[in-house]
Amino acid sequence: MTWPALAAARAHDAAARVPFVIDGVGVGSVARAHLSALRVWPEFLRVNEAGITLTAAAEVRDTLLARINAALRAQGLIRAWRDERFAIVNPASGQPLAHTERAAARFWGTLTFGAHANGYVADPQGRPSHLWIAQRALHKATDPGLFDNLVGGGVAAGQTPFEALLREGFEEAGLPREVMATAQPGRVLRLQRDIAEGHQLEDLHADDLTLPAGLQPQNHDGEVAGFQLLPVAQAHALAAGSTMAVDAALVTLDFPLRHRLLSPTLSPADNAALAPALFACAVRRHQKA
């Protein structure tokens, strides 16, 4: 069996992009097709076939990147503008080296972070029996109308993934901080794929959140069209198809593996094949911070 989300998670052409470098550190990548668009800023960017280096001093990088991004947006090279500030980090250390508009991270191919929660209901023995699945609003800039985790969002500059989860929990599902704080950390899964907006390199921090059977999530920010509570096997089957956002599908597929729940919708061979396929996307287990 092929899982669309797993195929998409690693669908990228490394030869079509060149490194993006700050302070001698490779922080991302840019499409070769866009090199000519960047050569108009020789005072800020050193551009050649081997890569692109931001030469500006640290104290002016954010201002210069904002100026460059605005021009790229006007040319249609940066899409789905968010007016959200994301850090450009050293992938090895996590140290911020600059900041940029969220949508521009795809153009520059920089590492971003997502915070996701599998909201589940347990049976009398404490084993997960149902998962809450959200449906993204039709007006969303990315993946409109696709299915999603109960909670999922990008990690803004200055936030940890867990802090982002606490915020998103209330905005997306109406869950207060004291409820979200009980979420248990799972795995970090990496997406690295070419998309229409550029290149998505993202670490997905997946948490598990136990919820009482009678609780009904309530969206507050208008980004969710609705919620449904599905048996774990049905949610897993949904994630194995093509109607769930790729990041959410990875997090959902990983959930029964970590809880040692075999999917009755898959053959024994497919159940056995899913684990190593997902492990190929796994970066590490994560901890609350």
CSV table of C-alpha atoms in Angstrom, one decimal:
chain,number,residue,atom,x,y,z
A,1,MET,CA,0.0,0.0,0.0
A,2,THR,CA,1.1,3.6,-0.7
A,3,TRP,CA,0.3,6.3,1.8
A,4,PRO,CA,-0.1,9.7,0.0
A,5,ALA,CA,1.1,11.6,3.1
A,6,LEU,CA,4.3,9.6,3.4
A,7,ALA,CA,5.0,9.9,-0.3
A,8,ALA,CA,4.5,13.7,-0.1
A,9,ALA,CA,6.5,14.1,3.1
A,10,ARG,CA,9.7,13.2,1.2
A,11,ALA,CA,8.9,14.5,-2.3
A,12,HIS,CA,11.6,16.9,-3.1
A,13,ASP,CA,14.2,17.4,-5.8
A,14,ALA,CA,17.5,18.5,-4.1
A,15,ALA,CA,19.1,19.3,-7.4
A,16,ALA,CA,16.5,21.9,-8.2
A,17,ARG,CA,17.5,24.0,-5.2
A,18,VAL,CA,20.7,25.7,-3.9
A,19,PRO,CA,21.7,26.3,-0.3
A,20,PHE,CA,20.7,29.5,1.5
A,21,VAL,CA,23.4,30.5,3.9
A,22,ILE,CA,23.7,33.0,6.9
A,23,ASP,CA,26.8,33.3,9.0
A,24,GLY,CA,28.3,30.4,7.2
A,25,VAL,CA,25.4,28.1,8.2
A,26,GLY,CA,23.1,26.5,5.7
A,27,VAL,CA,19.7,27.6,6.9
A,28,GLY,CA,17.5,26.7,3.9
A,29,SER,CA,17.5,26.5,0.1
A,30,VAL,CA,16.2,28.4,-2.8
A,31,ALA,CA,14.9,27.2,-6.2
A,32,ARG,CA,17.5,27.6,-9.0
A,33,ALA,CA,14.7,29.1,-11.1
A,34,HIS,CA,14.6,32.1,-8.7
A,35,LEU,CA,18.3,33.0,-8.7
A,36,SER,CA,17.8,35.7,-11.3
A,37,ALA,CA,15.1,37.4,-9.1
A,38,LEU,CA,17.6,37.6,-6.3
A,39,ARG,CA,20.5,39.0,-8.2
A,40,VAL,CA,19.0,42.5,-8.0
A,41,TRP,CA,20.2,42.9,-4.4
A,42,PRO,CA,24.0,42.3,-4.8
A,43,GLU,CA,24.6,44.6,-1.8
A,44,PHE,CA,22.7,42.1,0.5
A,45,LEU,CA,22.8,38.8,-1.3
A,46,ARG,CA,25.8,36.9,-2.9
A,47,VAL,CA,24.1,34.8,-5.5
A,48,ASN,CA,25.7,32.1,-7.7
A,49,GLU,CA,25.0,28.6,-8.9
A,50,ALA,CA,26.6,27.2,-5.7
A,51,GLY,CA,24.2,29.0,-3.4
A,52,ILE,CA,22.9,32.2,-1.9
A,53,THR,CA,24.5,34.0,1.1
A,54,LEU,CA,22.9,36.8,3.1
A,55,THR,CA,25.8,39.2,3.7
A,56,ALA,CA,24.0,41.7,5.8
A,57,ALA,CA,25.0,42.3,9.4
A,58,ALA,CA,22.8,40.7,12.1
A,59,GLU,CA,21.2,44.0,13.2
A,60,VAL,CA,19.8,44.8,9.8
A,61,ARG,CA,18.9,41.3,8.5
A,62,ASP,CA,15.3,41.4,9.5
A,63,THR,CA,14.7,44.8,7.9
A,64,LEU,CA,16.4,43.8,4.7
A,65,LEU,CA,14.6,40.5,4.4
A,66,ALA,CA,11.3,42.2,4.9
A,67,ARG,CA,12.2,44.5,2.0
A,68,ILE,CA,13.2,41.6,-0.2
A,69,ASN,CA,10.2,39.6,0.7
A,70,ALA,CA,7.8,42.4,-0.1
A,71,ALA,CA,9.4,42.6,-3.6
A,72,LEU,CA,9.2,38.9,-4.1
A,73,ARG,CA,5.6,38.9,-3.0
A,74,ALA,CA,4.8,41.6,-5.6
A,75,GLN,CA,6.3,39.3,-8.2
A,76,GLY,CA,4.1,36.4,-7.1
A,77,LEU,CA,7.1,34.4,-5.8
A,78,ILE,CA,5.9,34.4,-2.2
A,79,ARG,CA,2.3,33.3,-1.8
A,80,ALA,CA,-0.3,33.0,1.0
A,81,TRP,CA,1.1,36.0,3.0
A,82,ARG,CA,0.3,35.6,6.7
A,83,ASP,CA,1.7,38.7,8.5
A,84,GLU,CA,3.3,36.3,11.0
A,85,ARG,CA,6.9,36.4,12.2
A,86,PHE,CA,8.9,33.2,12.0
A,87,ALA,CA,12.5,32.7,13.0
A,88,ILE,CA,15.2,31.5,10.6
A,89,VAL,CA,17.2,29.1,12.7
A,90,ASN,CA,20.5,27.2,12.6
A,91,PRO,CA,19.0,23.7,12.0
A,92,ALA,CA,21.6,22.1,14.2
A,93,SER,CA,21.3,24.3,17.2
A,94,GLY,CA,17.9,26.0,16.9
A,95,GLN,CA,19.6,29.4,17.3
A,96,PRO,CA,17.7,32.2,15.5
A,97,LEU,CA,19.9,34.0,13.0
A,98,ALA,CA,17.2,36.2,11.5
A,99,HIS,CA,13.4,36.5,11.2
A,100,THR,CA,11.1,36.5,8.2
A,101,GLU,CA,7.4,36.5,7.2
A,102,ARG,CA,5.9,33.0,7.7
A,103,ALA,CA,4.9,32.6,4.0
A,104,ALA,CA,8.5,33.5,3.0
A,105,ALA,CA,9.9,30.5,4.8
A,106,ARG,CA,8.7,28.3,1.9
A,107,PHE,CA,10.5,30.5,-0.7
A,108,TRP,CA,13.7,30.4,1.4
A,109,GLY,CA,13.2,26.7,2.3
A,110,THR,CA,14.0,27.4,6.0
A,111,LEU,CA,13.2,25.1,8.9
A,112,THR,CA,9.9,25.8,10.5
A,113,PHE,CA,8.1,24.1,13.4
A,114,GLY,CA,4.5,22.8,13.8
A,115,ALA,CA,2.7,22.0,17.0
A,116,HIS,CA,0.0,19.3,16.8
A,117,ALA,CA,-2.3,17.5,19.2
A,118,ASN,CA,-4.1,14.2,18.7
A,119,GLY,CA,-7.2,14.7,20.9
A,120,TYR,CA,-8.5,11.3,21.9
A,121,VAL,CA,-11.1,9.6,24.1
A,122,ALA,CA,-10.1,6.4,25.9
A,123,ASP,CA,-12.1,3.3,26.6
A,124,PRO,CA,-12.7,2.0,30.2
A,125,GLN,CA,-9.3,0.2,30.1
A,126,GLY,CA,-7.6,3.5,29.2
A,127,ARG,CA,-6.7,2.7,25.6
A,128,PRO,CA,-7.5,5.3,22.9
A,129,SER,CA,-10.8,4.4,21.2
A,130,HIS,CA,-11.7,7.6,19.3
A,131,LEU,CA,-9.8,10.6,17.8
A,132,TRP,CA,-11.2,14.1,17.3
A,133,ILE,CA,-10.7,15.2,13.7
A,134,ALA,CA,-11.1,18.8,12.6
A,135,GLN,CA,-11.9,20.0,9.1
A,136,ARG,CA,-10.1,23.1,7.9
A,137,ALA,CA,-12.2,26.1,6.9
A,138,LEU,CA,-12.6,26.7,3.2
A,139,HIS,CA,-11.0,30.1,3.3
A,140,LYS,CA,-7.7,28.8,4.8
A,141,ALA,CA,-4.6,29.9,2.9
A,142,THR,CA,-3.3,26.4,2.8
A,143,ASP,CA,-5.1,23.1,2.5
A,144,PRO,CA,-8.7,24.6,2.6
A,145,GLY,CA,-11.3,22.0,3.5
A,146,LEU,CA,-8.9,19.2,4.2
A,147,PHE,CA,-9.1,17.2,7.4
A,148,ASP,CA,-6.8,18.0,10.3
A,149,ASN,CA,-5.7,17.1,13.8
A,150,LEU,CA,-7.8,18.5,16.7
A,151,VAL,CA,-5.1,21.2,17.2
A,152,GLY,CA,-2.4,22.2,14.8
A,153,GLY,CA,-0.5,25.3,14.1
A,154,GLY,CA,2.8,27.0,13.3
A,155,VAL,CA,5.3,28.0,15.9
A,156,ALA,CA,5.9,31.7,15.8
A,157,ALA,CA,9.2,33.4,16.6
A,158,GLY,CA,9.9,33.5,20.3
A,159,GLN,CA,7.6,30.6,21.1
A,160,THR,CA,8.4,27.0,21.9
A,161,PRO,CA,6.2,24.3,20.3
A,162,PHE,CA,4.5,23.6,23.6
A,163,GLU,CA,3.7,27.3,24.0
A,164,ALA,CA,2.2,27.4,20.5
A,165,LEU,CA,0.1,24.3,21.4
A,166,LEU,CA,-1.3,26.0,24.4
A,167,ARG,CA,-2.3,29.0,22.3
A,168,GLU,CA,-3.7,27.0,19.4
A,169,GLY,CA,-5.6,24.8,21.7
A,170,PHE,CA,-7.9,27.6,22.8
A,171,GLU,CA,-8.0,29.4,19.4
A,172,GLU,CA,-8.8,26.3,17.4
A,173,ALA,CA,-10.7,24.0,19.8
A,174,GLY,CA,-11.7,26.2,22.7
A,175,LEU,CA,-9.6,24.2,25.2
A,176,PRO,CA,-8.2,26.2,28.1
A,177,ARG,CA,-4.5,26.2,29.0
A,178,GLU,CA,-5.0,23.9,32.0
A,179,VAL,CA,-6.5,21.2,29.7
A,180,MET,CA,-3.8,21.7,27.0
A,181,ALA,CA,-1.1,21.5,29.6
A,182,THR,CA,-1.9,17.8,30.2
A,183,ALA,CA,-0.9,16.9,26.6
A,184,GLN,CA,1.8,14.2,26.5
A,185,PRO,CA,4.7,14.6,24.1
A,186,GLY,CA,5.1,12.1,21.3
A,187,ARG,CA,7.4,12.2,18.3
A,188,VAL,CA,8.9,14.9,16.1
A,189,LEU,CA,8.3,14.1,12.5
A,190,ARG,CA,10.0,15.9,9.6
A,191,LEU,CA,8.3,17.1,6.4
A,192,GLN,CA,10.7,17.9,3.6
A,193,ARG,CA,8.8,18.4,0.3
A,194,ASP,CA,8.5,20.7,-2.7
A,195,ILE,CA,5.2,22.5,-2.8
A,196,ALA,CA,3.6,25.2,-4.9
A,197,GLU,CA,4.9,27.9,-2.5
A,198,GLY,CA,8.4,26.6,-2.6
A,199,HIS,CA,10.0,24.1,-0.2
A,200,GLN,CA,8.5,23.0,3.1
A,201,LEU,CA,11.1,21.9,5.7
A,202,GLU,CA,9.2,21.5,8.9
A,203,ASP,CA,9.5,19.6,12.2
A,204,LEU,CA,6.1,18.5,13.5
A,205,HIS,CA,5.9,18.2,17.3
A,206,ALA,CA,3.1,15.7,18.0
A,207,ASP,CA,1.4,15.6,21.4
A,208,ASP,CA,-1.4,13.3,22.6
A,209,LEU,CA,-4.3,14.9,24.6
A,210,THR,CA,-6.8,12.7,26.6
A,211,LEU,CA,-10.3,14.3,26.6
A,212,PRO,CA,-13.5,13.3,28.4
A,213,ALA,CA,-16.1,11.6,26.4
A,214,GLY,CA,-18.7,14.4,26.7
A,215,LEU,CA,-16.5,17.3,25.7
A,216,GLN,CA,-17.3,19.1,22.5
A,217,PRO,CA,-14.5,21.2,20.9
A,218,GLN,CA,-15.5,24.8,19.9
A,219,ASN,CA,-13.5,26.8,17.4
A,220,HIS,CA,-12.8,30.4,18.2
A,221,ASP,CA,-10.6,31.8,15.4
A,222,GLY,CA,-12.8,30.8,12.3
A,223,GLU,CA,-10.1,28.5,10.9
A,224,VAL,CA,-12.0,25.3,11.6
A,225,ALA,CA,-15.2,24.3,9.8
A,226,GLY,CA,-16.2,21.6,12.3
A,227,PHE,CA,-15.1,18.6,14.3
A,228,GLN,CA,-16.0,14.9,14.4
A,229,LEU,CA,-15.2,12.2,16.8
A,230,LEU,CA,-14.1,9.1,14.9
A,231,PRO,CA,-13.0,5.6,16.0
A,232,VAL,CA,-9.3,5.4,15.9
A,233,ALA,CA,-9.4,2.9,13.0
A,234,GLN,CA,-11.6,5.2,11.0
A,235,ALA,CA,-9.4,8.3,11.7
A,236,HIS,CA,-6.4,6.2,10.7
A,237,ALA,CA,-8.0,5.2,7.4
A,238,LEU,CA,-8.8,8.8,6.7
A,239,ALA,CA,-5.1,9.7,7.3
A,240,ALA,CA,-4.1,6.9,4.9
A,241,GLY,CA,-6.0,8.5,2.1
A,242,SER,CA,-5.7,11.9,0.4
A,243,THR,CA,-8.3,14.1,2.1
A,244,MET,CA,-6.2,15.0,5.2
A,245,ALA,CA,-3.5,17.7,5.2
A,246,VAL,CA,-0.1,16.0,4.9
A,247,ASP,CA,1.2,17.2,8.2
A,248,ALA,CA,-1.9,16.1,10.1
A,249,ALA,CA,-1.9,12.8,8.3
A,250,LEU,CA,1.6,12.0,9.4
A,251,VAL,CA,0.7,12.9,13.0
A,252,THR,CA,-2.5,10.8,12.8
A,253,LEU,CA,-0.8,7.8,11.3
A,254,ASP,CA,1.9,7.9,14.0
A,255,PHE,CA,-0.6,7.9,16.8
A,256,PRO,CA,-1.7,4.2,16.8
A,257,LEU,CA,1.9,3.1,16.3
A,258,ARG,CA,3.0,4.8,19.5
A,259,HIS,CA,0.0,3.4,21.3
A,260,ARG,CA,0.5,-0.1,19.9
A,261,LEU,CA,-2.8,-0.2,18.1
A,262,LEU,CA,-2.9,-2.2,14.9
A,263,SER,CA,-5.3,-0.8,12.3
A,264,PRO,CA,-8.0,-3.3,11.3
A,265,THR,CA,-8.4,-1.4,8.0
A,266,LEU,CA,-4.9,-2.5,6.9
A,267,SER,CA,-3.6,-5.9,6.1
A,268,PRO,CA,-0.9,-7.4,8.4
A,269,ALA,CA,1.7,-6.7,5.8
A,270,ASP,CA,0.6,-3.0,5.5
A,271,ASN,CA,0.6,-2.6,9.3
A,272,ALA,CA,4.1,-4.0,9.4
A,273,ALA,CA,5.2,-1.7,6.5
A,274,LEU,CA,3.8,1.5,8.0
A,275,ALA,CA,6.1,1.6,11.0
A,276,PRO,CA,9.5,1.8,9.1
A,277,ALA,CA,8.0,4.2,6.6
A,278,LEU,CA,7.0,6.6,9.4
A,279,PHE,CA,10.2,6.1,11.3
A,280,ALA,CA,12.0,7.4,8.2
A,281,CYS,CA,10.2,10.8,8.9
A,282,ALA,CA,11.0,10.7,12.7
A,283,VAL,CA,13.6,13.1,14.0
A,284,ARG,CA,13.3,12.2,17.7
A,285,ARG,CA,10.9,12.1,20.6
A,286,HIS,CA,10.2,15.5,22.0
A,287,GLN,CA,9.8,16.9,25.5
A,288,LYS,CA,7.7,19.8,26.8
A,289,ALA,CA,9.6,23.0,27.1
